[in-house]
Coordinates of C-alpha atoms in Angstrom, one line a residue:
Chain A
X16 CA -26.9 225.4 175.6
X17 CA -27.9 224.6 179.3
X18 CA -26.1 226.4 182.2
X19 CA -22.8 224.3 183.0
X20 CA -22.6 223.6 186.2
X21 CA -19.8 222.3 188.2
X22 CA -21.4 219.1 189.8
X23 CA -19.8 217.0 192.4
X24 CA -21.5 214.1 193.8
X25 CA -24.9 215.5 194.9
X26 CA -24.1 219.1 194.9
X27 CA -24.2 221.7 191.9
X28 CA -22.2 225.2 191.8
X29 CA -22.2 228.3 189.3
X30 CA -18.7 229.0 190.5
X31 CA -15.9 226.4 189.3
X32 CA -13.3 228.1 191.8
X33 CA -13.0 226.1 194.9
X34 CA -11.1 228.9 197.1
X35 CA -8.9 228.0 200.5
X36 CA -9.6 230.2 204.1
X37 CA -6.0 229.8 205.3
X38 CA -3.0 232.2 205.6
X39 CA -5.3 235.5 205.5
X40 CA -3.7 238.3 207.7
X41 CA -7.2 238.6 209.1
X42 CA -11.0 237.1 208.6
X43 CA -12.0 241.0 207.2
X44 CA -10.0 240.0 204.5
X45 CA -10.9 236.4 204.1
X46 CA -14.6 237.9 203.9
X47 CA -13.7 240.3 200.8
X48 CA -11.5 238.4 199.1
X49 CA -13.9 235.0 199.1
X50 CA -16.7 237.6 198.4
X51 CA -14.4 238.7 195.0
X52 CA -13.5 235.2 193.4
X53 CA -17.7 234.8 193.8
X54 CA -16.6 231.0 195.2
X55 CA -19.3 229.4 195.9
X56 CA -17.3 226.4 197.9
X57 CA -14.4 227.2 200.7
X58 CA -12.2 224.9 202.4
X59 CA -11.9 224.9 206.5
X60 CA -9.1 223.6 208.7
X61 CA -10.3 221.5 211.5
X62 CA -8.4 222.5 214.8
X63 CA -8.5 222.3 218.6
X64 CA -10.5 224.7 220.3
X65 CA -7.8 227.2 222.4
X66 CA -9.3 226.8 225.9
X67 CA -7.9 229.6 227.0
X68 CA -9.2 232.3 224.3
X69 CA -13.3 231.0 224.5
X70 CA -15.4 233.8 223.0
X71 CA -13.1 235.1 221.0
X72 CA -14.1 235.5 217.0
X73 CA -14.0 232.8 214.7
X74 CA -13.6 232.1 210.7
X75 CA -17.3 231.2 210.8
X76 CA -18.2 234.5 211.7
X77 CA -16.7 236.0 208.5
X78 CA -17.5 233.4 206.2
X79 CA -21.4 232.4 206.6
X80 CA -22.2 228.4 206.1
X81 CA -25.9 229.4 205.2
X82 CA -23.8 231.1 202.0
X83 CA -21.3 228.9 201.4
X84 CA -20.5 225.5 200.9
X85 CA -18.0 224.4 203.9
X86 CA -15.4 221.8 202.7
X87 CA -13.7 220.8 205.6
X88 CA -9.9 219.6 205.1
X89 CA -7.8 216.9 207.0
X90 CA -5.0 219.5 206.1
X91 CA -2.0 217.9 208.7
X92 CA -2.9 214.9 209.1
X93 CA -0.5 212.2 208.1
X94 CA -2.2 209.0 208.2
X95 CA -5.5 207.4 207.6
X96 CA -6.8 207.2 211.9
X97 CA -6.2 210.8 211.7
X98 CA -7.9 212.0 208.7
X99 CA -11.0 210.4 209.4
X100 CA -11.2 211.2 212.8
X101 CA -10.7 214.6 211.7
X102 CA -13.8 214.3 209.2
X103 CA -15.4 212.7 211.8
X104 CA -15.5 215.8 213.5
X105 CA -16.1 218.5 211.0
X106 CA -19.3 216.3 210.0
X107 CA -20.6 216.5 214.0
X108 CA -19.4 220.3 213.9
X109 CA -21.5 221.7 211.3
X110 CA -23.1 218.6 209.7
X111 CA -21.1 218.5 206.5
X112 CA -20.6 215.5 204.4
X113 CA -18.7 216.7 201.3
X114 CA -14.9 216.4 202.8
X115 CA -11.7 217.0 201.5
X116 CA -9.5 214.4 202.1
X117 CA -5.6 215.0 202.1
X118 CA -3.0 212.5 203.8
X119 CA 0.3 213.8 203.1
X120 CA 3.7 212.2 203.1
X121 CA 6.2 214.5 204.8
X122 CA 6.3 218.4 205.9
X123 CA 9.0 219.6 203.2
X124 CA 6.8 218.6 200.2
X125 CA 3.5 218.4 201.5
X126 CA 3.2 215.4 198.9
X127 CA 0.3 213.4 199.6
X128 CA 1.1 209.6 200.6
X129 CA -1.2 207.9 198.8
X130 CA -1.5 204.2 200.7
X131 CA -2.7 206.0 203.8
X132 CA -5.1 208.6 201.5
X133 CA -6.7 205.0 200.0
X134 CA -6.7 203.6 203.7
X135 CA -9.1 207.0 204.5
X136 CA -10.9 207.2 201.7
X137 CA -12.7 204.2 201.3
X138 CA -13.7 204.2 205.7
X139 CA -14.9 207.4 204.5
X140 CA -17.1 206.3 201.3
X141 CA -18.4 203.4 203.2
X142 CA -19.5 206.1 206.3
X143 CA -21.3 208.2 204.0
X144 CA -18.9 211.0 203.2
X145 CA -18.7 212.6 199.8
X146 CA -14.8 212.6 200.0
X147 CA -12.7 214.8 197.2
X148 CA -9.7 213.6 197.7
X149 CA -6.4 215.2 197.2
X150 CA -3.8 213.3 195.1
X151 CA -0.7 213.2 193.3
X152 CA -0.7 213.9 189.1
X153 CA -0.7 210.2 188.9
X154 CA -3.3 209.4 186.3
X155 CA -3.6 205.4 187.9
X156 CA -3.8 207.0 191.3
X157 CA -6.3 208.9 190.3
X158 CA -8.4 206.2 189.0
X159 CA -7.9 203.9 191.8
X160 CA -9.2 206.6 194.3
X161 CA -12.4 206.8 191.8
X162 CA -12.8 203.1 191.9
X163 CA -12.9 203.6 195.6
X164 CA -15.9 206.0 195.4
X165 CA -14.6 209.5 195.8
X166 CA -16.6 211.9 194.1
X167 CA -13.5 214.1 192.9
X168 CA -10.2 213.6 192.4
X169 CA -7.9 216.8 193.2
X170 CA -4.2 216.2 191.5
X171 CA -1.9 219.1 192.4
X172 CA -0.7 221.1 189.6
X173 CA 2.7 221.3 192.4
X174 CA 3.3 221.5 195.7
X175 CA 1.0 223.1 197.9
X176 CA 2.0 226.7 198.7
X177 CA 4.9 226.1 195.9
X178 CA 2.9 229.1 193.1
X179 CA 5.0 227.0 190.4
X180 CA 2.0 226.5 188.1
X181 CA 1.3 222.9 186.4
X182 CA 4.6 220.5 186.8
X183 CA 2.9 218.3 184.5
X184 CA 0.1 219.3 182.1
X185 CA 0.0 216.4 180.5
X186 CA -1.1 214.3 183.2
X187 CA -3.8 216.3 184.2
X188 CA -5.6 216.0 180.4
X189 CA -4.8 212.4 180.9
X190 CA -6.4 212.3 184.3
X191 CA -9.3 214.1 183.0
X192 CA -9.7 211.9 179.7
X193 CA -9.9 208.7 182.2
X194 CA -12.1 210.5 184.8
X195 CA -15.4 209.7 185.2
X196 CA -15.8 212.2 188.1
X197 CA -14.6 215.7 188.4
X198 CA -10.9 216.8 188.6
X199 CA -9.9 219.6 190.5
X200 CA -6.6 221.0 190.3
X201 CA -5.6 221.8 193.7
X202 CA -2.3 223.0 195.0
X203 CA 0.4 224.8 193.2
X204 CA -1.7 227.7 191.1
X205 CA 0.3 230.9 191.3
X206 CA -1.4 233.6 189.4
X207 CA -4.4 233.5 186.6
X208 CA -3.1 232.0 184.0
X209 CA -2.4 228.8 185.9
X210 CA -5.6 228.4 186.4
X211 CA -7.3 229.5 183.0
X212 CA -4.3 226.8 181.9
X213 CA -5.7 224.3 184.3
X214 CA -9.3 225.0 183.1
X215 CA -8.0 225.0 179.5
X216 CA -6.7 221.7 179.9
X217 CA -10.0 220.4 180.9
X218 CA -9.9 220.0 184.9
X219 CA -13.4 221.0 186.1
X220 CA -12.7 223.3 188.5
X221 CA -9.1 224.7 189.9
X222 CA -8.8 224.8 194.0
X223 CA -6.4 227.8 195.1
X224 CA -6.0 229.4 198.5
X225 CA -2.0 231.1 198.8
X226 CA -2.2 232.6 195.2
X227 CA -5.1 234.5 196.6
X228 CA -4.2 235.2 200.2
X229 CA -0.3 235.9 199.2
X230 CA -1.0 238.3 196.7
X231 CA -0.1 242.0 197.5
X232 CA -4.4 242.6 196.9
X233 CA -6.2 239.8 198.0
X234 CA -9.6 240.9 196.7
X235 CA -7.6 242.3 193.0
X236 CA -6.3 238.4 192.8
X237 CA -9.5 236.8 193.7
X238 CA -11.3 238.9 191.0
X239 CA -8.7 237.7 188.7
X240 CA -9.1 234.0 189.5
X241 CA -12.7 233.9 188.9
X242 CA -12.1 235.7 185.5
X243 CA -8.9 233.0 184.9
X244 CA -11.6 230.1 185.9
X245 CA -14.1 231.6 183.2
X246 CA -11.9 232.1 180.6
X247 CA -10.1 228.8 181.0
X248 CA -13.5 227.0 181.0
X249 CA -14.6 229.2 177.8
X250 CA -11.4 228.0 175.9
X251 CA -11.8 224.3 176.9
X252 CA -15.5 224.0 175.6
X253 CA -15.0 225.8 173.2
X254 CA -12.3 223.9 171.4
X255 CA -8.9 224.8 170.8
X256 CA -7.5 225.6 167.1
X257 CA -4.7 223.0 166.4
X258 CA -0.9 223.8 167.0
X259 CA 1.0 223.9 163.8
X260 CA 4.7 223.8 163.4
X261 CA 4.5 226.7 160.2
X262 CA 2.5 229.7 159.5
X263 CA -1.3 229.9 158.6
X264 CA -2.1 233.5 157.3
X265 CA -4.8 235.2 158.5
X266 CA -5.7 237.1 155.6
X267 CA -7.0 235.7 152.4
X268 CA -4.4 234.5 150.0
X269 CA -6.0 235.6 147.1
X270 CA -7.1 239.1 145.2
X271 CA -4.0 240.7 145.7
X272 CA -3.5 244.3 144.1
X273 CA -0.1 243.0 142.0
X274 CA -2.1 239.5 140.8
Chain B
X6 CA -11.6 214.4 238.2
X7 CA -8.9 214.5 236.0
X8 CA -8.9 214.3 232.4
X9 CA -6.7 215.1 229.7
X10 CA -8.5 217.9 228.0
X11 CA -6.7 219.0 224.0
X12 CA -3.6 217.0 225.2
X13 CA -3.8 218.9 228.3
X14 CA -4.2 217.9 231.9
X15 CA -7.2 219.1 233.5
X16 CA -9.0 219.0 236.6
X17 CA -12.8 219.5 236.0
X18 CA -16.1 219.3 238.1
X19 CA -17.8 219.1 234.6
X20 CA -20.3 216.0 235.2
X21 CA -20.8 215.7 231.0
X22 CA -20.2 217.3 228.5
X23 CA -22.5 220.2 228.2
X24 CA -21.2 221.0 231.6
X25 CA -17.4 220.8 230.1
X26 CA -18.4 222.9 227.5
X27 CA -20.1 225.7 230.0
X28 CA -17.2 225.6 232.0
X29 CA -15.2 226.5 229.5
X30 CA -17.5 229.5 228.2
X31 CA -17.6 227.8 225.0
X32 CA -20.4 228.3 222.4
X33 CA -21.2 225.0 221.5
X34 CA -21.8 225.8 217.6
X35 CA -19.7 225.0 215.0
X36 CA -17.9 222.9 217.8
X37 CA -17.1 219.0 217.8
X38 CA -16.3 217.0 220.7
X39 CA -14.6 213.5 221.2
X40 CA -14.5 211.5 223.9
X41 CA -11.9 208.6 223.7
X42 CA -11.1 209.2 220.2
X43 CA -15.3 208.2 219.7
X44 CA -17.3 211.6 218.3
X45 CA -20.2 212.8 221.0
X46 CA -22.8 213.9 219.0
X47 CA -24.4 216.8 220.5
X48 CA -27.9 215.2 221.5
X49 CA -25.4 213.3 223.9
X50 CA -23.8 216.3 225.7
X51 CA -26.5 215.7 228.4
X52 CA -26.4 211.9 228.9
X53 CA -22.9 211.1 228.3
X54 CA -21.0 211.5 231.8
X55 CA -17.3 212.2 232.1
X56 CA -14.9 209.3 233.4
X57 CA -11.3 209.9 235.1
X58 CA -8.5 210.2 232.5
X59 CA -11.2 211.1 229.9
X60 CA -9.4 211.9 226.8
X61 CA -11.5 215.2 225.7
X62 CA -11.1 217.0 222.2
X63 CA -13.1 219.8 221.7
X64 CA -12.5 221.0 217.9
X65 CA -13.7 224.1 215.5
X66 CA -13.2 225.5 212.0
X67 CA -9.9 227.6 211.6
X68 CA -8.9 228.7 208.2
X69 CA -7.1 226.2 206.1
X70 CA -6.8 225.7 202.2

């Protein structure tokens, strides 16, 4: 069998955990804990500079863009102008062309508003980004935003931040079925087995940042992701046995000491 | 001059941007700068000169997920 990669657009990872560089009570621990969930991929904010605290450490520092891949995010933006003003930048900052792309809809839900993530996405195909593009679990959505040229689609399993697991499993499979680029789940992972579920079900590769950086030990949880991630992807190509409303035994059914 | 420098007024003697930047004791990598909501690339810190009422963003990586 050849090696299975996680490929998306021109770029190919080992590592289908895509992990997230926010909320960490400091970049020591972004370091170890990115460093333990062996991602290959890591998602950046995209902020003013604080004028008045120049020379003082940054993310970058920690987390080396010779290692990893940087995704930058549009994470608080709220409609198209400022999305792709923000990608804008992040390409000029560090050169980076494969962008996630989130527009969201309000600040209680953090759901995505899709008209404006459309509106972004295709200025950003047609300027040469490699946009994976945060979505809702809506499997025409999903399509739509392919049709536009993104390169992956990233449904939420819930609401960012939420830990609730997969609101809707069944979508994702759909989404996946229909896809003819990779699906990421992305937003709403709370611990392993949401992602080995997510992997399970066929999405190519789960994005999680607050499971990791939330959990009492950081590194522990990122160890366990990239285990999840594995196994799930094990279980998916290898094919699930069927569910079965009665029993199956196990054991042969014939050659019984009383026969 | 005056520009408006992250949202912020600012009084600068900053004649581009590479000046801006020194002035600021910023290390210009990793860094983006836009100038009236257009990018500057960086081969244009030198030849692009600030106007009065410049709008100035200067941007970096922060953690996000």
């Amino acid at each position: 069998m050849s090696k299975d990669t996680f490929k998306v657009g021109t770029y190919e990872f080992s590592s289908r955990l895509i992990v997230g560089s926010g909320k960490y009570k400091d970049f020591a621990t972004t370091k170890l804990a990115t460093e333990a969930s062996e991602a290959e991929m890591i998602t950046v904010a995209v902020r003013r500079v604080n004028i008045t605290e120049a020379g003082k450490e940054n993310l970058l520092d920690y987390i080396d863009p010779k290692k990893y891949t940087i995704l930058p995010n549009t994470a608080g933006c709220f409609n198209a102008e400022d999305a792709i003003r923000t990608l804008r930048l992040a390409r000029e900052a560090g050169g980076w062309d494969l962008v996630k792309l989130e527009v969201l809809g309000d600040t209680q839900t953090l759901y995505p508003n899709v008209v404006e993530t459309i509106k972004a996405a295709e200025v950003l195909v047609k300027e040469g980004f490699q946009v994976m593009v945060y979505t809702n679990d809506d499997p025409i959505v999903a399509t739509k935003l392919e049709d536009v040229g993104c390169v992956a689609v990233m449904p939420l399993g819930n609401p960012i931040g939420s830990g609730r697991g997969l609101a809707n499993p069944f979508n994702i499979r759909v989404i996946k079925e229909r896809a003819n680029v990779p699906i990421v789940v992305d937003a709403g992972i709370g611990t392993a087995s949401d992602a080995a579920k997510a992997l399970e079900l066929g999405a190519d590769a789960a994005l999680i940042n607050t499971a990791i950086a939330e959990a009492k030990d950081e590194c522990l949880m990122a160890e366990a992701m990239c285990d999840a991630v594995r196994a799930g992807r094990k279980a998916f190509l290898a094919g699930r046995m069927p569910k079965r409303a009665f029993a199956s035994a196990s054991s042969p059914t014939e050659g019984y000491i009383w026969d | 001059m005056n520009i408006l420098l992250n949202g912020e007024a600012r009084s600068t003697t900053a004649l581009h941007i590479a000046d801006l930047i020194a002035e600021l004791g910023l290390e210009t990598r990793m860094l983006a700068v836009e100038r009236n909501l257009e990018v500057v690339p960086k081969s244009e810190y030198l030849t692009i000169h600030l106007k009065e009422s410049d709008r100035i963003e200067i941007v970096h990586m922060i953690g996000g997920g």
